[in-house]
Amino acid sequence: MELRHLKYFIAVAEEGSLTVAAEKRLHTAQPSLSRQIRDLEYEVGTPLFTRSVQGVELTAAGRAFIDHARLAVTQADAARDAARRAAKPANKTFAIGFLMGQEINWLAEATRIIASDLPNIELTVSSQYSPDLAEALSSSRLDLAFMRAEPGWPELDYITISSEPFVMIMPSDHRLTKHKKVDIREIAGEIFIGASDIAGPMRRKIEEYLAANNLDIKPAHRIHNLTMAMSLIASTRGVAILPMYALNFLPWSVTSRPLKGTPPTIDLVVGYKKSNTSPILKSFLSRVDQLKEKPPSLSSKVILKR
C-alpha cells in the first residue's frame, strides 16, 4: 500500500465519481485510477466502494478506512513540511489557506495587510475544504485560514470578518428567473441540490432556513464544492441555495437571484491556532479589523442577469 493509493482513494470518495476524480482532482486517466483503487482494495482485502451508474459510494469498510487514510496522508504531508522547514531554518514562512473560491475575494486584502512582511518571508497559499483547513491549522501546516467556523477543534480560535447572504442559483433559462427575487416556497417540487457533510456549516444553515419556512425538501444530490454545484445545476436543471461568493463561479448556463424576505447568512471567519507564536500572525491579527472595514466588492452586489 503506497501513499498515492490513499490519495486516490480519498479523491474518489470525496468526488463520488471515478471519472470526476480522475479528470478534476488527479489529472490522470480513469482506467488507470480504477486499477489503483482495485489494487488498494486487494491490499486491504475487502471492497471499499460500491459502484453504480450514478457513481461510487463508500462501503462500511470504506467509511471505516477513510479517516485513517486522511490521517496517514496528513501525517506524511506534515513530515515532508517539517523536513523542508528543517532544511531551511533561516527562512520565515507564513501559510494562508482559503475556503475554495474565497481566495478570489480575500487574497489581495490578506497580502495587503502583511505587505511590509512579504519581502522577508516565504508566503504559501492553498485552497481547500473548510474541515481540511481546520485540520491543517491544528497540525500547524497553516498559520491562518479564511474558512467556516468548524466545531470540534478547541485548539483553534475564530474571528468573524464577513457575513454573506445566501442566494438562489438556477439554470439561466429556469422559470424562476422571471422574478427579481425568489420566494423560497417556489422551489417546492424542483430538483434540489443540497450541501454534503463536508460543507457542514453551510448544510446546517440551509436546512435551518428550509425548516423555518416549513419546507421538507430532500436533496436529489449533495455537493461539497461550488464547481460540482454548477455542473449539477446545469446538467440536472436543479436549483441550489448557496452563499453569495458562488457568483464568482457562475458559467453562462447558470444564473442567480436574491431570496425574498430576509435570507439566511453564513459567516466567513479567520481561523488560527491559539498556541501559534508566529510574529507575522500576531501582526495580522492586530490588523484584522481592516478586513471587516473593507469587505470584498462581491459582498455588496447581487447579479440579477447574466
Short mmCIF file of C-alpha atoms in Angstrom, two decimals:
data_model
loop_
_atom_site.label_atom_id
_atom_site.label_comp_id
_atom_site.label_asym_id
_atom_site.label_seq_id
_atom_site.Cartn_x
_atom_site.Cartn_y
_atom_site.Cartn_z
CA MET A 1 0.00 0.00 0.00
CA GLU A 2 1.51 3.30 -1.10
CA LEU A 3 0.68 6.88 -0.20
CA ARG A 4 -0.64 7.56 -3.71
CA HIS A 5 -3.22 4.80 -3.23
CA LEU A 6 -4.57 6.63 -0.19
CA LYS A 7 -4.66 9.95 -2.03
CA TYR A 8 -6.50 8.37 -4.95
CA PHE A 9 -8.95 6.70 -2.59
CA ILE A 10 -9.69 9.99 -0.77
CA ALA A 11 -10.21 11.85 -4.05
CA VAL A 12 -12.70 9.26 -5.35
CA ALA A 13 -14.56 9.18 -2.03
CA GLU A 14 -14.90 12.97 -1.91
CA GLU A 15 -15.92 13.37 -5.54
CA GLY A 16 -18.25 10.36 -5.60
CA SER A 17 -17.07 9.56 -9.11
CA LEU A 18 -14.02 7.87 -10.59
CA THR A 19 -14.31 10.00 -13.73
CA VAL A 20 -14.55 13.33 -11.88
CA ALA A 21 -11.73 12.40 -9.51
CA ALA A 22 -9.50 11.36 -12.42
CA GLU A 23 -10.17 14.44 -14.55
CA LYS A 24 -10.62 17.21 -11.99
CA ARG A 25 -8.56 16.22 -8.98
CA LEU A 26 -5.85 13.80 -10.05
CA HIS A 27 -5.36 14.65 -13.73
CA THR A 28 -4.94 11.04 -14.70
CA ALA A 29 -6.76 8.56 -16.91
CA GLN A 30 -9.87 6.97 -15.45
CA PRO A 31 -8.82 3.36 -16.30
CA SER A 32 -5.52 3.91 -14.51
CA LEU A 33 -7.32 5.29 -11.46
CA SER A 34 -9.69 2.30 -11.45
CA ARG A 35 -6.69 -0.06 -11.40
CA GLN A 36 -5.15 1.82 -8.49
CA ILE A 37 -8.39 1.57 -6.50
CA ARG A 38 -8.67 -2.16 -7.27
CA ASP A 39 -5.05 -2.64 -6.13
CA LEU A 40 -5.84 -0.85 -2.88
CA GLU A 41 -8.98 -2.94 -2.29
CA TYR A 42 -6.91 -6.09 -2.93
CA GLU A 43 -4.33 -4.94 -0.40
CA VAL A 44 -6.99 -4.10 2.20
CA GLY A 45 -8.81 -7.34 1.49
CA THR A 46 -12.33 -6.00 1.02
CA PRO A 47 -14.27 -3.68 -1.32
CA LEU A 48 -14.11 -0.03 -0.28
CA PHE A 49 -16.67 1.24 -2.82
CA THR A 50 -19.93 0.14 -4.31
CA ARG A 51 -20.21 1.10 -7.95
CA SER A 52 -23.29 2.06 -9.97
CA VAL A 53 -24.18 4.15 -13.00
CA GLN A 54 -24.68 7.12 -10.65
CA GLY A 55 -21.10 6.90 -9.36
CA VAL A 56 -19.44 5.30 -6.37
CA GLU A 57 -20.25 5.20 -2.68
CA LEU A 58 -18.21 4.07 0.29
CA THR A 59 -18.95 0.67 1.75
CA ALA A 60 -18.98 0.22 5.52
CA ALA A 61 -15.32 -0.81 5.21
CA GLY A 62 -14.61 2.27 3.12
CA ARG A 63 -16.16 4.56 5.72
CA ALA A 64 -14.02 2.96 8.40
CA PHE A 65 -10.93 3.25 6.22
CA ILE A 66 -11.23 6.88 5.08
CA ASP A 67 -10.49 8.62 8.39
CA HIS A 68 -7.31 6.58 8.80
CA ALA A 69 -6.37 7.28 5.17
CA ARG A 70 -6.78 11.02 5.68
CA LEU A 71 -4.72 10.89 8.86
CA ALA A 72 -1.93 8.97 7.10
CA VAL A 73 -1.82 11.48 4.24
CA THR A 74 -1.88 14.39 6.68
CA GLN A 75 0.97 12.92 8.72
CA ALA A 76 3.01 12.30 5.57
CA ASP A 77 2.47 15.90 4.44
CA ALA A 78 3.39 17.17 7.89
CA ALA A 79 6.58 15.08 7.87
CA ARG A 80 7.52 16.45 4.45
CA ASP A 81 6.86 20.05 5.53
CA ALA A 82 8.81 19.59 8.75
CA ALA A 83 11.79 18.27 6.81
CA ARG A 84 11.65 21.20 4.41
CA ARG A 85 11.48 23.69 7.27
CA ALA A 86 14.42 22.00 8.98
CA ALA A 87 16.43 22.23 5.78
CA LYS A 88 15.80 25.98 5.58
CA PRO A 89 15.72 27.13 9.22
CA ALA A 90 16.63 30.71 8.36
CA ASN A 91 13.59 31.27 6.17
CA LYS A 92 10.49 32.71 7.77
CA THR A 93 7.35 31.17 6.38
CA PHE A 94 3.70 32.11 6.58
CA ALA A 95 1.00 29.82 5.21
CA ILE A 96 -2.52 31.05 4.43
CA GLY A 97 -5.41 28.79 3.47
CA PHE A 98 -8.70 29.69 1.84
CA LEU A 99 -12.06 28.01 1.63
CA MET A 100 -12.23 27.05 -2.04
CA GLY A 101 -13.24 30.10 -4.06
CA GLN A 102 -12.78 32.66 -1.29
CA GLU A 103 -9.22 33.43 -2.38
CA ILE A 104 -10.78 35.33 -5.29
CA ASN A 105 -12.34 37.75 -2.80
CA TRP A 106 -9.80 37.90 0.01
CA LEU A 107 -6.23 37.11 -1.12
CA ALA A 108 -5.48 40.68 -2.20
CA GLU A 109 -6.71 42.06 1.12
CA ALA A 110 -4.77 39.47 3.11
CA THR A 111 -1.50 40.24 1.34
CA ARG A 112 -2.12 43.98 1.71
CA ILE A 113 -2.25 43.58 5.49
CA ILE A 114 1.09 41.74 5.62
CA ALA A 115 2.69 43.73 2.77
CA SER A 116 5.52 45.03 4.96
CA ASP A 117 6.49 41.44 5.86
CA LEU A 118 6.31 40.00 2.33
CA PRO A 119 9.90 40.81 1.24
CA ASN A 120 11.28 38.82 4.19
CA ILE A 121 9.05 35.74 4.22
CA GLU A 122 8.13 32.76 2.12
CA LEU A 123 4.36 33.05 1.67
CA THR A 124 2.37 29.97 0.69
CA VAL A 125 -1.30 29.98 -0.31
CA SER A 126 -3.62 26.97 -0.58
CA SER A 127 -7.30 26.37 -1.32
CA GLN A 128 -9.14 23.55 0.49
CA TYR A 129 -12.41 22.45 2.05
CA SER A 130 -13.12 24.07 5.41
CA PRO A 131 -12.69 20.86 7.51
CA ASP A 132 -9.30 20.33 5.85
CA LEU A 133 -8.31 23.91 6.71
CA ALA A 134 -9.20 23.27 10.36
CA GLU A 135 -7.04 20.15 10.38
CA ALA A 136 -4.16 21.99 8.71
CA LEU A 137 -4.32 24.78 11.30
CA SER A 138 -4.38 22.24 14.11
CA SER A 139 -1.31 20.42 12.73
CA SER A 140 0.48 23.77 12.19
CA ARG A 141 0.71 23.34 8.42
CA LEU A 142 -1.24 26.59 8.10
CA ASP A 143 -0.84 29.77 10.13
CA LEU A 144 -4.12 31.37 9.08
CA ALA A 145 -7.24 30.35 7.16
CA PHE A 146 -10.27 32.07 5.67
CA MET A 147 -12.91 29.44 6.39
CA ARG A 148 -16.09 28.45 8.21
CA ALA A 149 -16.01 28.04 11.99
CA GLU A 150 -15.63 24.27 12.29
CA PRO A 151 -16.83 22.63 15.54
CA GLY A 152 -14.67 20.13 17.38
CA TRP A 153 -11.36 21.99 17.25
CA PRO A 154 -10.91 23.58 20.72
CA GLU A 155 -7.30 24.50 19.95
CA LEU A 156 -8.46 26.90 17.23
CA ASP A 157 -9.90 30.39 17.52
CA TYR A 158 -12.00 32.31 15.01
CA ILE A 159 -12.65 35.94 14.15
CA THR A 160 -15.68 36.72 12.00
CA ILE A 161 -14.82 39.04 9.14
CA SER A 162 -17.86 38.80 6.89
CA SER A 163 -21.44 37.54 6.89
CA GLU A 164 -22.70 36.80 3.40
CA PRO A 165 -26.29 36.09 2.38
CA PHE A 166 -27.43 33.01 0.54
CA VAL A 167 -28.86 33.39 -2.96
CA MET A 168 -30.82 31.12 -5.28
CA ILE A 169 -28.77 29.54 -8.07
CA MET A 170 -30.54 28.02 -11.09
CA PRO A 171 -30.23 27.42 -14.84
CA SER A 172 -30.23 30.66 -16.84
CA ASP A 173 -33.49 29.74 -18.59
CA HIS A 174 -35.28 28.47 -15.47
CA ARG A 175 -38.87 29.62 -14.87
CA LEU A 176 -37.84 31.39 -11.64
CA THR A 177 -35.51 33.78 -13.47
CA LYS A 178 -38.56 35.94 -14.32
CA HIS A 179 -38.61 37.04 -10.67
CA LYS A 180 -36.34 39.77 -9.33
CA LYS A 181 -36.36 37.89 -6.02
CA VAL A 182 -37.32 34.27 -5.40
CA ASP A 183 -39.76 33.16 -2.72
CA ILE A 184 -38.22 30.03 -1.20
CA ARG A 185 -41.62 28.29 -1.33
CA GLU A 186 -41.40 28.45 -5.14
CA ILE A 187 -38.82 25.66 -5.19
CA ALA A 188 -41.18 23.02 -3.82
CA GLY A 189 -41.22 20.26 -6.43
CA GLU A 190 -37.94 21.35 -8.02
CA ILE A 191 -34.81 19.19 -8.17
CA PHE A 192 -32.96 20.49 -5.14
CA ILE A 193 -29.19 20.32 -4.78
CA GLY A 194 -28.04 20.40 -1.17
CA ALA A 195 -24.74 20.53 0.68
CA SER A 196 -22.85 17.47 1.87
CA ASP A 197 -21.39 16.84 5.32
CA ILE A 198 -18.04 18.13 4.08
CA ALA A 199 -19.72 21.56 3.86
CA GLY A 200 -21.25 21.08 7.31
CA PRO A 201 -21.84 24.72 8.38
CA MET A 202 -23.42 25.53 5.01
CA ARG A 203 -25.61 22.43 5.13
CA ARG A 204 -26.89 23.33 8.61
CA LYS A 205 -27.74 26.90 7.55
CA ILE A 206 -29.69 25.70 4.51
CA GLU A 207 -31.60 23.06 6.46
CA GLU A 208 -32.47 25.56 9.23
CA TYR A 209 -33.75 28.02 6.62
CA LEU A 210 -35.94 25.41 4.92
CA ALA A 211 -37.31 24.25 8.28
CA ALA A 212 -38.08 27.84 9.31
CA ASN A 213 -40.17 28.13 6.14
CA ASN A 214 -41.98 24.82 6.84
CA LEU A 215 -40.39 23.16 3.82
CA ASP A 216 -39.48 19.48 3.95
CA ILE A 217 -37.28 19.23 0.87
CA LYS A 218 -34.95 16.27 0.40
CA PRO A 219 -31.98 16.99 -1.86
CA ALA A 220 -31.74 14.92 -5.01
CA HIS A 221 -27.97 15.49 -4.97
CA ARG A 222 -25.45 16.75 -2.42
CA ILE A 223 -22.35 18.77 -3.22
CA HIS A 224 -19.28 19.86 -1.28
CA ASN A 225 -17.75 22.36 -3.68
CA LEU A 226 -19.08 25.08 -5.96
CA THR A 227 -17.65 23.63 -9.16
CA MET A 228 -19.67 20.47 -8.58
CA ALA A 229 -22.73 22.61 -7.77
CA MET A 230 -22.56 24.47 -11.07
CA SER A 231 -22.16 21.26 -13.05
CA LEU A 232 -25.16 19.63 -11.36
CA ILE A 233 -27.36 22.71 -11.69
CA ALA A 234 -26.62 22.91 -15.41
CA SER A 235 -26.95 19.18 -16.09
CA THR A 236 -29.97 18.31 -13.91
CA ARG A 237 -31.76 21.67 -14.20
CA GLY A 238 -31.89 21.72 -10.43
CA VAL A 239 -31.72 24.66 -8.05
CA ALA A 240 -29.49 25.35 -5.04
CA ILE A 241 -29.22 27.83 -2.20
CA LEU A 242 -25.60 28.91 -1.95
CA PRO A 243 -23.57 31.70 -0.30
CA MET A 244 -23.13 34.78 -2.44
CA TYR A 245 -19.49 34.06 -3.24
CA ALA A 246 -20.84 31.35 -5.55
CA LEU A 247 -21.42 34.19 -8.03
CA ASN A 248 -17.69 34.01 -8.77
CA PHE A 249 -18.28 30.59 -10.33
CA LEU A 250 -21.36 31.13 -12.49
CA PRO A 251 -20.96 29.82 -16.06
CA TRP A 252 -23.13 31.25 -18.84
CA SER A 253 -25.71 28.49 -18.33
CA VAL A 254 -26.32 29.26 -14.65
CA THR A 255 -27.61 32.42 -13.00
CA SER A 256 -28.71 33.75 -9.61
CA ARG A 257 -31.48 35.64 -7.85
CA PRO A 258 -31.72 37.06 -4.34
CA LEU A 259 -34.08 35.36 -1.91
CA LYS A 260 -37.26 37.20 -0.99
CA GLY A 261 -37.52 38.41 2.59
CA THR A 262 -34.63 38.02 4.98
CA PRO A 263 -32.19 35.47 3.51
CA PRO A 264 -30.07 33.22 5.69
CA THR A 265 -26.46 34.25 6.10
CA ILE A 266 -23.24 32.39 6.80
CA ASP A 267 -20.11 33.75 8.45
CA LEU A 268 -16.65 33.73 6.94
CA VAL A 269 -14.03 33.66 9.66
CA VAL A 270 -10.29 33.95 10.01
CA GLY A 271 -9.14 30.85 11.87
CA TYR A 272 -5.83 30.28 13.63
CA LYS A 273 -4.27 28.03 16.25
CA LYS A 274 -4.26 29.64 19.69
CA SER A 275 -0.76 28.39 20.50
CA ASN A 276 0.78 29.70 17.25
CA THR A 277 3.53 32.17 18.24
CA SER A 278 4.29 33.45 14.72
CA PRO A 279 5.05 37.19 14.89
CA ILE A 280 3.53 37.56 11.42
CA LEU A 281 0.29 36.01 12.65
CA LYS A 282 0.32 38.33 15.66
CA SER A 283 0.79 41.31 13.35
CA PHE A 284 -2.01 40.11 11.06
CA LEU A 285 -4.45 39.64 13.92
CA SER A 286 -3.68 43.11 15.24
CA ARG A 287 -4.88 44.50 11.89
CA VAL A 288 -7.68 42.05 11.17
CA ASP A 289 -10.32 44.75 11.69
CA GLN A 290 -9.18 46.21 8.37
CA LEU A 291 -10.82 43.20 6.68
CA LYS A 292 -14.14 43.98 8.38
CA GLU A 293 -13.89 47.60 7.27
CA LYS A 294 -13.18 46.71 3.65
CA PRO A 295 -15.13 43.61 2.62
CA PRO A 296 -14.74 42.32 -0.95
CA SER A 297 -16.81 44.10 -3.59
CA LEU A 298 -18.84 40.97 -4.34
CA SER A 299 -20.48 41.08 -0.91
CA SER A 300 -22.27 44.32 -1.79
CA LYS A 301 -23.83 43.30 -5.09
CA VAL A 302 -26.11 40.65 -6.47
CA ILE A 303 -26.05 39.67 -10.13
CA LEU A 304 -29.63 39.66 -11.39
CA LYS A 305 -28.98 38.77 -15.01
CA ARG A 306 -26.30 37.05 -16.98
#
